[in-house]
Amino acid sequence: MGDVSARLPYRQDRPARPAPARPPRGRWHDAHAYAALDLGTNNCRLLIARPQGPGFAIVDAFSRIVRLGEGLAASGRLSDAAVERTIAALRVCADKLKRRNVTLARSVATEACRRAVNGTAFIERVHAETGIRLDIISAEEEARLAVLGCHALIEPGRGPALVFDIGGGSTELVLVDTEGPAPRVLDWHSAPWGVVSLTESAGGGEDADGRAESYAAMRALVADSMAVFAARLPRVARPRLLGTSGTVTTLGSVHLGLSHYDRSAVDGMIAPAAAMREISRSLAEKSIAERAKVACIGNERADLVVAGCAILETIMDLWPAERLGIADRGIREGILRSLMGTPKP
C-alpha cells in the first residue's frame, strides 16, 4: 500500500492489441473473414476479423444493449419485449455477416438463455428469422473463452492471477497460471449474479439510507455466492487481478475523467484498486438520475452500474490486489482466437 506506483493509473507497455485494422491491400482480399458473436444477458456484441500476423485485424464490429434477461429473475422467462429487441439487433449482425462474406463464425449465448425456460425456443426463432445459429455455452466454456480473449493483459508477475468477467446474468472468475507460454486454468467459478440479475433482485433505494441498504444487500448476496470459491483461493504475495466487462471499462473511464468512452485509453489500463472502490461507493450513493449525468455512464448504464460495483468490490475483497487491470476484450476475442487456432487455456 505504501508503493506510490500502486496509487497511479498506468498502461502496460505491451497491451497486445489486435493488429491494425488496415493491412496491406494486396493480402486483405485473400484472407478469410472470421466472426464471433456474444449474446449476453445485457448486450449483443459482434466482431468480424481477418488473420494478420500473430493476431487479427478487426474489419467490422457491432454492440447494442438489448437487456435480453430483463425480468428473467422474477419470471424465469425471456420476455416478449426483450426477445424482440434482441432479434432486431441480431438482424443487424446477420446483415454484417453477409456483407463481409464471413467464411467461419461462431455465435454463443450465455446465462440468460441457460436459465430461461424458453431459451431453446428463442434460439430456434433466432435461427428461423436471422439465419444465425446460437450455441448456448456452459459457464465453464464462457470463463475459458473470456480468459483466452484477454489474458495478454494480465500484469507480469509470479504466482496465479485472477481473471473475472462481470456479465448481465452471472459473473465468471478464473484462477490462471501464467508461468507457461499460454495461460492454464487452475480453478474457476460462476456466480449467479450479474448486473441485471442482481439489480432486479436487490437493487433500489429511494433515498440515501435506502441506497446504502440496497448496496449492502447486493454485496452480501454476491459474497455468499462466491464463498466456496474464495475458500479455495491460495494466498499469494502480490495478487494480480484483471477484469473484463462493461462495469470495469465504465469505472476505468470515470477514473480517467473521460468525457466519452475511448477504448484505446481504457483497454490495457491499470487502475489502483483503492480508486475503484472509491468510485464504486460514490456511485452507489447517487440516485439513478445523478448517475446518468456522469460521463461514460449515461441513461443506459445508470440503473445497472451499481450492481457491477457491488460485484467488483466483493471480488477485490476475496482477491486483495493493489491494482486492477482493465480489458475491453473477452469472449468475442477468445472465440476469434479459437477459430484461428490459438491454443486453449
mmCIF file of C-alpha atoms in Angstrom:
data_model
loop_
_atom_site.group_PDB
_atom_site.id
_atom_site.type_symbol
_atom_site.label_atom_id
_atom_site.label_comp_id
_atom_site.label_asym_id
_atom_site.label_seq_id
_atom_site.Cartn_x
_atom_site.Cartn_y
_atom_site.Cartn_z
ATOM 1 C CA MET A 1 0.000 0.000 0.000
ATOM 2 C CA GLY A 2 2.988 2.293 0.580
ATOM 3 C CA ASP A 3 4.110 1.948 -3.052
ATOM 4 C CA VAL A 4 3.258 5.222 -4.806
ATOM 5 C CA SER A 5 3.001 3.403 -8.137
ATOM 6 C CA ALA A 6 0.123 1.360 -6.751
ATOM 7 C CA ARG A 7 -1.939 4.502 -6.489
ATOM 8 C CA LEU A 8 -1.332 5.787 -10.008
ATOM 9 C CA PRO A 9 -3.029 4.636 -13.200
ATOM 10 C CA TYR A 10 -0.761 3.496 -16.000
ATOM 11 C CA ARG A 11 -0.877 1.491 -19.193
ATOM 12 C CA GLN A 12 1.016 -1.721 -19.737
ATOM 13 C CA ASP A 13 3.992 -1.426 -22.057
ATOM 14 C CA ARG A 14 2.679 -4.109 -24.389
ATOM 15 C CA PRO A 15 -1.136 -4.232 -24.248
ATOM 16 C CA ALA A 16 -1.116 -6.829 -27.064
ATOM 17 C CA ARG A 17 -3.868 -5.198 -29.079
ATOM 18 C CA PRO A 18 -5.275 -6.805 -32.204
ATOM 19 C CA ALA A 19 -3.395 -5.852 -35.343
ATOM 20 C CA PRO A 20 -4.245 -2.536 -37.054
ATOM 21 C CA ALA A 21 -7.494 -2.575 -38.979
ATOM 22 C CA ARG A 22 -5.952 -1.857 -42.415
ATOM 23 C CA PRO A 23 -3.395 -4.434 -43.567
ATOM 24 C CA PRO A 24 -1.661 -4.073 -46.945
ATOM 25 C CA ARG A 25 -4.293 -4.131 -49.691
ATOM 26 C CA GLY A 26 -2.622 -6.985 -51.570
ATOM 27 C CA ARG A 27 -3.197 -9.529 -48.778
ATOM 28 C CA TRP A 28 -6.507 -8.166 -47.481
ATOM 29 C CA HIS A 29 -8.786 -9.824 -50.006
ATOM 30 C CA ASP A 30 -7.007 -13.211 -49.774
ATOM 31 C CA ALA A 31 -7.636 -13.641 -46.054
ATOM 32 C CA HIS A 32 -10.672 -15.466 -44.708
ATOM 33 C CA ALA A 33 -13.098 -13.482 -42.591
ATOM 34 C CA TYR A 34 -13.996 -14.861 -39.174
ATOM 35 C CA ALA A 35 -16.788 -13.723 -36.875
ATOM 36 C CA ALA A 36 -17.606 -14.014 -33.194
ATOM 37 C CA LEU A 37 -20.994 -13.113 -31.744
ATOM 38 C CA ASP A 38 -21.573 -12.972 -27.988
ATOM 39 C CA LEU A 39 -25.195 -12.677 -26.874
ATOM 40 C CA GLY A 40 -25.240 -11.984 -23.166
ATOM 41 C CA THR A 41 -27.919 -11.139 -20.661
ATOM 42 C CA ASN A 42 -27.434 -7.428 -21.305
ATOM 43 C CA ASN A 43 -25.507 -6.976 -24.553
ATOM 44 C CA CYS A 44 -25.344 -8.280 -28.105
ATOM 45 C CA ARG A 45 -21.811 -7.906 -29.472
ATOM 46 C CA LEU A 46 -20.235 -8.920 -32.773
ATOM 47 C CA LEU A 47 -16.668 -8.848 -34.095
ATOM 48 C CA ILE A 48 -15.588 -9.679 -37.646
ATOM 49 C CA ALA A 49 -11.873 -10.046 -38.284
ATOM 50 C CA ARG A 50 -9.222 -11.427 -40.617
ATOM 51 C CA PRO A 51 -5.970 -13.095 -39.511
ATOM 52 C CA GLN A 52 -2.966 -10.817 -39.578
ATOM 53 C CA GLY A 53 0.450 -11.729 -38.250
ATOM 54 C CA PRO A 54 0.179 -13.326 -34.802
ATOM 55 C CA GLY A 55 -3.212 -11.693 -34.222
ATOM 56 C CA PHE A 56 -6.079 -10.398 -36.288
ATOM 57 C CA ALA A 57 -7.404 -7.253 -37.912
ATOM 58 C CA ILE A 58 -10.911 -6.149 -36.946
ATOM 59 C CA VAL A 59 -12.877 -5.232 -40.057
ATOM 60 C CA ASP A 60 -16.332 -4.706 -38.552
ATOM 61 C CA ALA A 61 -17.991 -4.637 -35.156
ATOM 62 C CA PHE A 62 -21.376 -4.133 -33.550
ATOM 63 C CA SER A 63 -22.559 -3.687 -29.972
ATOM 64 C CA ARG A 64 -26.009 -2.937 -28.600
ATOM 65 C CA ILE A 65 -27.548 -3.117 -25.137
ATOM 66 C CA VAL A 66 -30.572 -5.403 -25.589
ATOM 67 C CA ARG A 67 -31.322 -6.469 -21.988
ATOM 68 C CA LEU A 68 -32.352 -9.959 -23.049
ATOM 69 C CA GLY A 69 -32.510 -11.042 -19.413
ATOM 70 C CA GLU A 70 -34.772 -8.204 -18.261
ATOM 71 C CA GLY A 71 -37.395 -9.640 -15.893
ATOM 72 C CA LEU A 72 -35.874 -13.126 -16.041
ATOM 73 C CA ALA A 73 -35.148 -13.322 -12.311
ATOM 74 C CA ALA A 74 -38.833 -12.917 -11.486
ATOM 75 C CA SER A 75 -40.488 -14.831 -14.323
ATOM 76 C CA GLY A 76 -37.937 -17.418 -15.351
ATOM 77 C CA ARG A 77 -38.662 -16.493 -18.977
ATOM 78 C CA LEU A 78 -37.302 -14.222 -21.689
ATOM 79 C CA SER A 79 -39.954 -11.541 -22.109
ATOM 80 C CA ASP A 80 -41.577 -10.795 -25.458
ATOM 81 C CA ALA A 81 -40.188 -7.260 -25.469
ATOM 82 C CA ALA A 82 -36.659 -8.452 -24.691
ATOM 83 C CA VAL A 83 -36.856 -11.084 -27.419
ATOM 84 C CA GLU A 84 -37.997 -8.516 -29.985
ATOM 85 C CA ARG A 85 -35.183 -6.100 -29.030
ATOM 86 C CA THR A 86 -32.622 -8.867 -29.305
ATOM 87 C CA ILE A 87 -33.817 -10.241 -32.628
ATOM 88 C CA ALA A 88 -33.711 -6.719 -34.060
ATOM 89 C CA ALA A 89 -30.057 -6.476 -33.035
ATOM 90 C CA LEU A 90 -29.301 -9.941 -34.398
ATOM 91 C CA ARG A 91 -30.772 -8.946 -37.775
ATOM 92 C CA VAL A 92 -28.145 -6.202 -37.928
ATOM 93 C CA CYS A 93 -25.483 -8.797 -37.112
ATOM 94 C CA ALA A 94 -26.791 -11.160 -39.793
ATOM 95 C CA ASP A 95 -26.581 -8.384 -42.383
ATOM 96 C CA LYS A 96 -22.976 -7.645 -41.418
ATOM 97 C CA LEU A 97 -22.051 -11.331 -41.643
ATOM 98 C CA LYS A 98 -23.398 -11.479 -45.201
ATOM 99 C CA ARG A 99 -21.881 -8.199 -46.360
ATOM 100 C CA ARG A 100 -18.441 -9.120 -45.008
ATOM 101 C CA ASN A 101 -18.510 -12.582 -46.645
ATOM 102 C CA VAL A 102 -17.685 -14.363 -43.394
ATOM 103 C CA THR A 103 -16.478 -17.898 -44.019
ATOM 104 C CA LEU A 104 -16.287 -19.167 -40.423
ATOM 105 C CA ALA A 105 -18.305 -17.886 -37.482
ATOM 106 C CA ARG A 106 -19.335 -18.889 -34.011
ATOM 107 C CA SER A 107 -22.261 -17.332 -32.160
ATOM 108 C CA VAL A 108 -22.776 -18.029 -28.475
ATOM 109 C CA ALA A 109 -25.463 -17.283 -25.894
ATOM 110 C CA THR A 110 -24.792 -17.273 -22.171
ATOM 111 C CA GLU A 111 -26.583 -17.011 -18.833
ATOM 112 C CA ALA A 112 -29.977 -15.637 -19.889
ATOM 113 C CA CYS A 113 -30.500 -18.463 -22.368
ATOM 114 C CA ARG A 114 -29.045 -21.042 -19.971
ATOM 115 C CA ARG A 115 -31.534 -20.025 -17.305
ATOM 116 C CA ALA A 116 -34.723 -19.190 -19.231
ATOM 117 C CA VAL A 117 -37.342 -21.897 -19.661
ATOM 118 C CA ASN A 118 -37.968 -20.592 -23.182
ATOM 119 C CA GLY A 119 -34.271 -20.266 -24.010
ATOM 120 C CA THR A 120 -34.304 -23.121 -26.530
ATOM 121 C CA ALA A 121 -37.415 -21.776 -28.258
ATOM 122 C CA PHE A 122 -35.727 -18.381 -28.520
ATOM 123 C CA ILE A 123 -32.638 -19.964 -30.114
ATOM 124 C CA GLU A 124 -34.843 -21.711 -32.679
ATOM 125 C CA ARG A 125 -36.679 -18.486 -33.507
ATOM 126 C CA VAL A 126 -33.391 -16.608 -33.953
ATOM 127 C CA HIS A 127 -32.213 -19.182 -36.463
ATOM 128 C CA ALA A 128 -35.504 -19.132 -38.349
ATOM 129 C CA GLU A 129 -35.638 -15.325 -38.578
ATOM 130 C CA THR A 130 -31.968 -14.366 -38.945
ATOM 131 C CA GLY A 131 -30.097 -17.487 -40.019
ATOM 132 C CA ILE A 132 -27.793 -17.183 -37.000
ATOM 133 C CA ARG A 133 -27.205 -20.437 -35.104
ATOM 134 C CA LEU A 134 -26.638 -19.585 -31.461
ATOM 135 C CA ASP A 135 -24.846 -22.097 -29.259
ATOM 136 C CA ILE A 136 -25.831 -21.944 -25.569
ATOM 137 C CA ILE A 137 -22.468 -22.483 -23.898
ATOM 138 C CA SER A 138 -21.734 -23.625 -20.359
ATOM 139 C CA ALA A 139 -20.461 -21.268 -17.687
ATOM 140 C CA GLU A 140 -17.135 -23.112 -17.791
ATOM 141 C CA GLU A 141 -16.687 -22.510 -21.510
ATOM 142 C CA GLU A 142 -17.751 -18.900 -21.074
ATOM 143 C CA ALA A 143 -14.987 -18.465 -18.495
ATOM 144 C CA ARG A 144 -12.405 -20.184 -20.712
ATOM 145 C CA LEU A 145 -13.241 -18.021 -23.728
ATOM 146 C CA ALA A 146 -13.020 -14.842 -21.653
ATOM 147 C CA VAL A 147 -9.533 -15.811 -20.467
ATOM 148 C CA LEU A 148 -8.427 -16.731 -23.992
ATOM 149 C CA GLY A 149 -9.565 -13.321 -25.191
ATOM 150 C CA CYS A 150 -7.945 -11.124 -22.555
ATOM 151 C CA HIS A 151 -5.089 -12.984 -20.844
ATOM 152 C CA ALA A 152 -2.446 -10.978 -22.730
ATOM 153 C CA LEU A 153 -3.308 -8.038 -20.456
ATOM 154 C CA ILE A 154 -2.515 -9.837 -17.178
ATOM 155 C CA GLU A 155 0.254 -7.948 -15.374
ATOM 156 C CA PRO A 156 3.644 -9.673 -15.392
ATOM 157 C CA GLY A 157 4.419 -11.426 -12.131
ATOM 158 C CA ARG A 158 4.729 -14.697 -10.296
ATOM 159 C CA GLY A 159 2.026 -16.879 -8.869
ATOM 160 C CA PRO A 160 -1.549 -17.299 -10.102
ATOM 161 C CA ALA A 161 -3.673 -14.397 -11.353
ATOM 162 C CA LEU A 162 -7.436 -13.946 -11.099
ATOM 163 C CA VAL A 163 -9.430 -13.015 -14.208
ATOM 164 C CA PHE A 164 -13.107 -12.114 -13.931
ATOM 165 C CA ASP A 165 -15.962 -11.230 -16.253
ATOM 166 C CA ILE A 166 -18.987 -9.430 -14.784
ATOM 167 C CA GLY A 167 -21.876 -10.184 -17.108
ATOM 168 C CA GLY A 168 -25.545 -9.358 -17.092
ATOM 169 C CA GLY A 169 -26.715 -12.620 -15.544
ATOM 170 C CA SER A 170 -23.618 -14.147 -13.994
ATOM 171 C CA THR A 171 -20.020 -13.449 -13.063
ATOM 172 C CA GLU A 172 -17.195 -15.778 -14.043
ATOM 173 C CA LEU A 173 -13.969 -15.952 -12.032
ATOM 174 C CA VAL A 174 -10.936 -17.858 -13.293
ATOM 175 C CA LEU A 175 -7.686 -18.534 -11.459
ATOM 176 C CA VAL A 176 -4.918 -18.908 -14.026
ATOM 177 C CA ASP A 177 -1.279 -19.965 -14.036
ATOM 178 C CA THR A 178 0.715 -17.609 -16.260
ATOM 179 C CA GLU A 179 4.121 -19.288 -15.977
ATOM 180 C CA GLY A 180 3.942 -21.040 -19.362
ATOM 181 C CA PRO A 181 3.598 -19.704 -22.909
ATOM 182 C CA ALA A 182 -0.205 -19.946 -22.644
ATOM 183 C CA PRO A 183 -2.389 -19.467 -19.546
ATOM 184 C CA ARG A 184 -3.505 -22.588 -17.714
ATOM 185 C CA VAL A 185 -6.802 -22.637 -15.814
ATOM 186 C CA LEU A 186 -6.246 -23.729 -12.224
ATOM 187 C CA ASP A 187 -9.766 -23.181 -10.878
ATOM 188 C CA TRP A 188 -12.937 -21.382 -11.890
ATOM 189 C CA HIS A 189 -16.297 -20.369 -10.503
ATOM 190 C CA SER A 190 -19.545 -18.993 -11.909
ATOM 191 C CA ALA A 191 -21.601 -16.851 -9.546
ATOM 192 C CA PRO A 192 -25.300 -16.471 -10.464
ATOM 193 C CA TRP A 193 -25.196 -12.694 -10.181
ATOM 194 C CA GLY A 194 -24.616 -10.194 -12.962
ATOM 195 C CA VAL A 195 -25.606 -6.554 -13.269
ATOM 196 C CA VAL A 196 -29.133 -7.316 -14.479
ATOM 197 C CA SER A 197 -29.990 -10.218 -12.168
ATOM 198 C CA LEU A 198 -28.510 -8.505 -9.102
ATOM 199 C CA THR A 199 -30.246 -5.197 -9.818
ATOM 200 C CA GLU A 200 -33.603 -6.923 -10.237
ATOM 201 C CA SER A 201 -33.142 -8.937 -7.031
ATOM 202 C CA ALA A 202 -31.676 -6.376 -4.637
ATOM 203 C CA GLY A 203 -31.343 -3.006 -6.355
ATOM 204 C CA GLY A 204 -33.260 0.121 -5.497
ATOM 205 C CA GLY A 205 -33.415 2.672 -2.730
ATOM 206 C CA GLU A 206 -35.351 5.915 -2.888
ATOM 207 C CA ASP A 207 -33.123 7.871 -0.501
ATOM 208 C CA ALA A 208 -29.559 7.715 0.809
ATOM 209 C CA ASP A 209 -30.386 5.193 3.540
ATOM 210 C CA GLY A 210 -32.293 3.009 1.102
ATOM 211 C CA ARG A 211 -29.463 3.053 -1.408
ATOM 212 C CA ALA A 212 -26.923 2.164 1.285
ATOM 213 C CA GLU A 213 -29.106 -0.724 2.452
ATOM 214 C CA SER A 214 -29.538 -1.960 -1.113
ATOM 215 C CA TYR A 215 -25.791 -1.816 -1.814
ATOM 216 C CA ALA A 216 -25.021 -3.764 1.353
ATOM 217 C CA ALA A 217 -27.631 -6.372 0.414
ATOM 218 C CA MET A 218 -26.141 -6.768 -3.063
ATOM 219 C CA ARG A 219 -22.653 -7.195 -1.665
ATOM 220 C CA ALA A 220 -23.882 -9.800 0.813
ATOM 221 C CA LEU A 221 -25.603 -11.818 -1.915
ATOM 222 C CA VAL A 222 -22.502 -11.794 -4.086
ATOM 223 C CA ALA A 223 -20.174 -12.662 -1.203
ATOM 224 C CA ASP A 224 -22.347 -15.628 -0.276
ATOM 225 C CA SER A 225 -22.349 -16.888 -3.883
ATOM 226 C CA MET A 226 -18.540 -16.698 -4.036
ATOM 227 C CA ALA A 227 -17.748 -18.037 -0.553
ATOM 228 C CA VAL A 228 -16.914 -21.587 -1.620
ATOM 229 C CA PHE A 229 -14.568 -20.364 -4.340
ATOM 230 C CA ALA A 230 -12.996 -17.798 -2.001
ATOM 231 C CA ALA A 231 -12.163 -20.576 0.455
ATOM 232 C CA ARG A 232 -10.241 -22.416 -2.287
ATOM 233 C CA LEU A 233 -8.123 -19.452 -3.348
ATOM 234 C CA PRO A 234 -4.435 -19.610 -2.437
ATOM 235 C CA ARG A 235 -2.605 -16.852 -0.627
ATOM 236 C CA VAL A 236 -0.109 -15.060 -2.837
ATOM 237 C CA ALA A 237 2.412 -12.341 -2.068
ATOM 238 C CA ARG A 238 1.258 -9.990 -4.821
ATOM 239 C CA PRO A 239 -2.198 -10.771 -6.188
ATOM 240 C CA ARG A 240 -2.783 -9.856 -9.833
ATOM 241 C CA LEU A 241 -6.310 -9.037 -10.945
ATOM 242 C CA LEU A 242 -7.758 -8.497 -14.437
ATOM 243 C CA GLY A 243 -11.370 -7.655 -15.195
ATOM 244 C CA THR A 244 -13.242 -7.714 -18.489
ATOM 245 C CA SER A 245 -16.748 -6.288 -18.552
ATOM 246 C CA GLY A 246 -18.789 -3.163 -19.068
ATOM 247 C CA THR A 247 -18.507 -2.480 -15.357
ATOM 248 C CA VAL A 248 -14.714 -2.266 -15.240
ATOM 249 C CA THR A 249 -14.382 -0.381 -18.521
ATOM 250 C CA THR A 250 -17.001 2.114 -17.363
ATOM 251 C CA LEU A 251 -15.305 2.647 -13.996
ATOM 252 C CA GLY A 252 -11.960 2.917 -15.749
ATOM 253 C CA SER A 253 -13.391 5.685 -17.918
ATOM 254 C CA VAL A 254 -14.712 7.513 -14.860
ATOM 255 C CA HIS A 255 -11.323 7.152 -13.166
ATOM 256 C CA LEU A 256 -9.571 8.671 -16.190
ATOM 257 C CA GLY A 257 -12.095 11.510 -16.339
ATOM 258 C CA LEU A 258 -13.037 10.783 -19.956
ATOM 259 C CA SER A 259 -15.861 12.836 -21.475
ATOM 260 C CA HIS A 260 -16.807 9.877 -23.684
ATOM 261 C CA TYR A 261 -15.726 6.265 -23.885
ATOM 262 C CA ASP A 262 -12.361 5.701 -25.588
ATOM 263 C CA ARG A 263 -11.338 2.064 -25.981
ATOM 264 C CA SER A 264 -7.746 2.988 -26.820
ATOM 265 C CA ALA A 265 -7.397 4.695 -23.425
ATOM 266 C CA VAL A 266 -9.193 2.044 -21.369
ATOM 267 C CA ASP A 267 -8.217 -1.338 -22.826
ATOM 268 C CA GLY A 268 -5.000 -2.385 -21.084
ATOM 269 C CA MET A 269 -5.011 0.301 -18.399
ATOM 270 C CA ILE A 270 -4.104 -0.439 -14.797
ATOM 271 C CA ALA A 271 -6.055 1.377 -12.073
ATOM 272 C CA PRO A 272 -5.497 1.479 -8.318
ATOM 273 C CA ALA A 273 -7.915 -0.815 -6.513
ATOM 274 C CA ALA A 274 -8.496 1.874 -3.894
ATOM 275 C CA ALA A 275 -9.648 4.289 -6.597
ATOM 276 C CA MET A 276 -12.047 1.701 -8.000
ATOM 277 C CA ARG A 277 -13.557 1.243 -4.539
ATOM 278 C CA GLU A 278 -13.909 4.990 -4.079
ATOM 279 C CA ILE A 279 -15.699 5.374 -7.423
ATOM 280 C CA SER A 280 -17.925 2.373 -6.688
ATOM 281 C CA ARG A 281 -19.065 3.726 -3.331
ATOM 282 C CA SER A 282 -19.588 7.212 -4.739
ATOM 283 C CA LEU A 283 -21.834 5.845 -7.499
ATOM 284 C CA ALA A 284 -23.726 3.682 -5.008
ATOM 285 C CA GLU A 285 -24.625 6.811 -3.034
ATOM 286 C CA LYS A 286 -26.072 8.614 -6.058
ATOM 287 C CA SER A 287 -29.600 8.385 -7.399
ATOM 288 C CA ILE A 288 -30.180 6.971 -10.873
ATOM 289 C CA ALA A 289 -30.687 10.498 -12.213
ATOM 290 C CA GLU A 290 -27.385 11.626 -10.680
ATOM 291 C CA ARG A 291 -25.525 8.613 -12.088
ATOM 292 C CA ALA A 292 -26.955 9.268 -15.548
ATOM 293 C CA LYS A 293 -25.192 12.642 -15.556
ATOM 294 C CA VAL A 294 -21.772 11.044 -15.035
ATOM 295 C CA ALA A 295 -19.791 10.905 -18.279
ATOM 296 C CA CYS A 296 -19.452 7.379 -19.729
ATOM 297 C CA ILE A 297 -22.417 6.100 -17.678
ATOM 298 C CA GLY A 298 -25.471 7.913 -19.047
ATOM 299 C CA ASN A 299 -29.019 6.643 -19.080
ATOM 300 C CA GLU A 300 -28.166 3.194 -20.496
ATOM 301 C CA ARG A 301 -25.957 2.171 -17.572
ATOM 302 C CA ALA A 302 -27.247 4.330 -14.731
ATOM 303 C CA ASP A 303 -29.566 1.718 -13.237
ATOM 304 C CA LEU A 304 -27.187 -1.252 -13.594
ATOM 305 C CA VAL A 305 -23.729 0.109 -12.809
ATOM 306 C CA VAL A 306 -24.139 -0.047 -9.015
ATOM 307 C CA ALA A 307 -24.736 -3.798 -9.127
ATOM 308 C CA GLY A 308 -21.487 -4.094 -11.072
ATOM 309 C CA CYS A 309 -19.762 -2.013 -8.401
ATOM 310 C CA ALA A 310 -21.041 -4.355 -5.675
ATOM 311 C CA ILE A 311 -19.728 -7.381 -7.566
ATOM 312 C CA LEU A 312 -16.370 -5.706 -8.207
ATOM 313 C CA GLU A 313 -15.864 -4.727 -4.572
ATOM 314 C CA THR A 314 -16.670 -8.262 -3.462
ATOM 315 C CA ILE A 315 -14.107 -9.694 -5.891
ATOM 316 C CA MET A 316 -11.496 -7.268 -4.595
ATOM 317 C CA ASP A 317 -12.307 -8.425 -1.058
ATOM 318 C CA LEU A 318 -11.548 -12.056 -1.844
ATOM 319 C CA TRP A 319 -8.503 -11.300 -4.034
ATOM 320 C CA PRO A 320 -6.946 -8.158 -2.500
ATOM 321 C CA ALA A 321 -4.812 -6.866 -5.352
ATOM 322 C CA GLU A 322 -3.445 -3.342 -5.130
ATOM 323 C CA ARG A 323 -4.191 -2.715 -8.807
ATOM 324 C CA LEU A 324 -6.905 -3.722 -11.236
ATOM 325 C CA GLY A 325 -6.155 -4.486 -14.862
ATOM 326 C CA ILE A 326 -8.947 -3.491 -17.242
ATOM 327 C CA ALA A 327 -9.678 -5.233 -20.539
ATOM 328 C CA ASP A 328 -12.115 -4.209 -23.246
ATOM 329 C CA ARG A 329 -11.877 -7.655 -24.769
ATOM 330 C CA GLY A 330 -13.069 -11.098 -23.753
ATOM 331 C CA ILE A 331 -15.423 -13.747 -25.127
ATOM 332 C CA ARG A 332 -15.558 -12.474 -28.710
ATOM 333 C CA GLU A 333 -11.791 -12.214 -28.945
ATOM 334 C CA GLY A 334 -11.498 -15.639 -27.336
ATOM 335 C CA ILE A 335 -13.817 -17.105 -29.971
ATOM 336 C CA LEU A 336 -11.815 -15.481 -32.780
ATOM 337 C CA ARG A 337 -8.558 -16.824 -31.411
ATOM 338 C CA SER A 338 -10.014 -20.313 -31.071
ATOM 339 C CA LEU A 339 -11.342 -20.183 -34.641
ATOM 340 C CA MET A 340 -7.921 -19.096 -35.849
ATOM 341 C CA GLY A 341 -6.130 -21.864 -33.989
ATOM 342 C CA THR A 342 -4.769 -20.249 -30.818
ATOM 343 C CA PRO A 343 -4.120 -22.914 -28.111
ATOM 344 C CA LYS A 344 -6.837 -23.167 -25.452
ATOM 345 C CA PRO A 345 -6.044 -22.190 -21.834
#
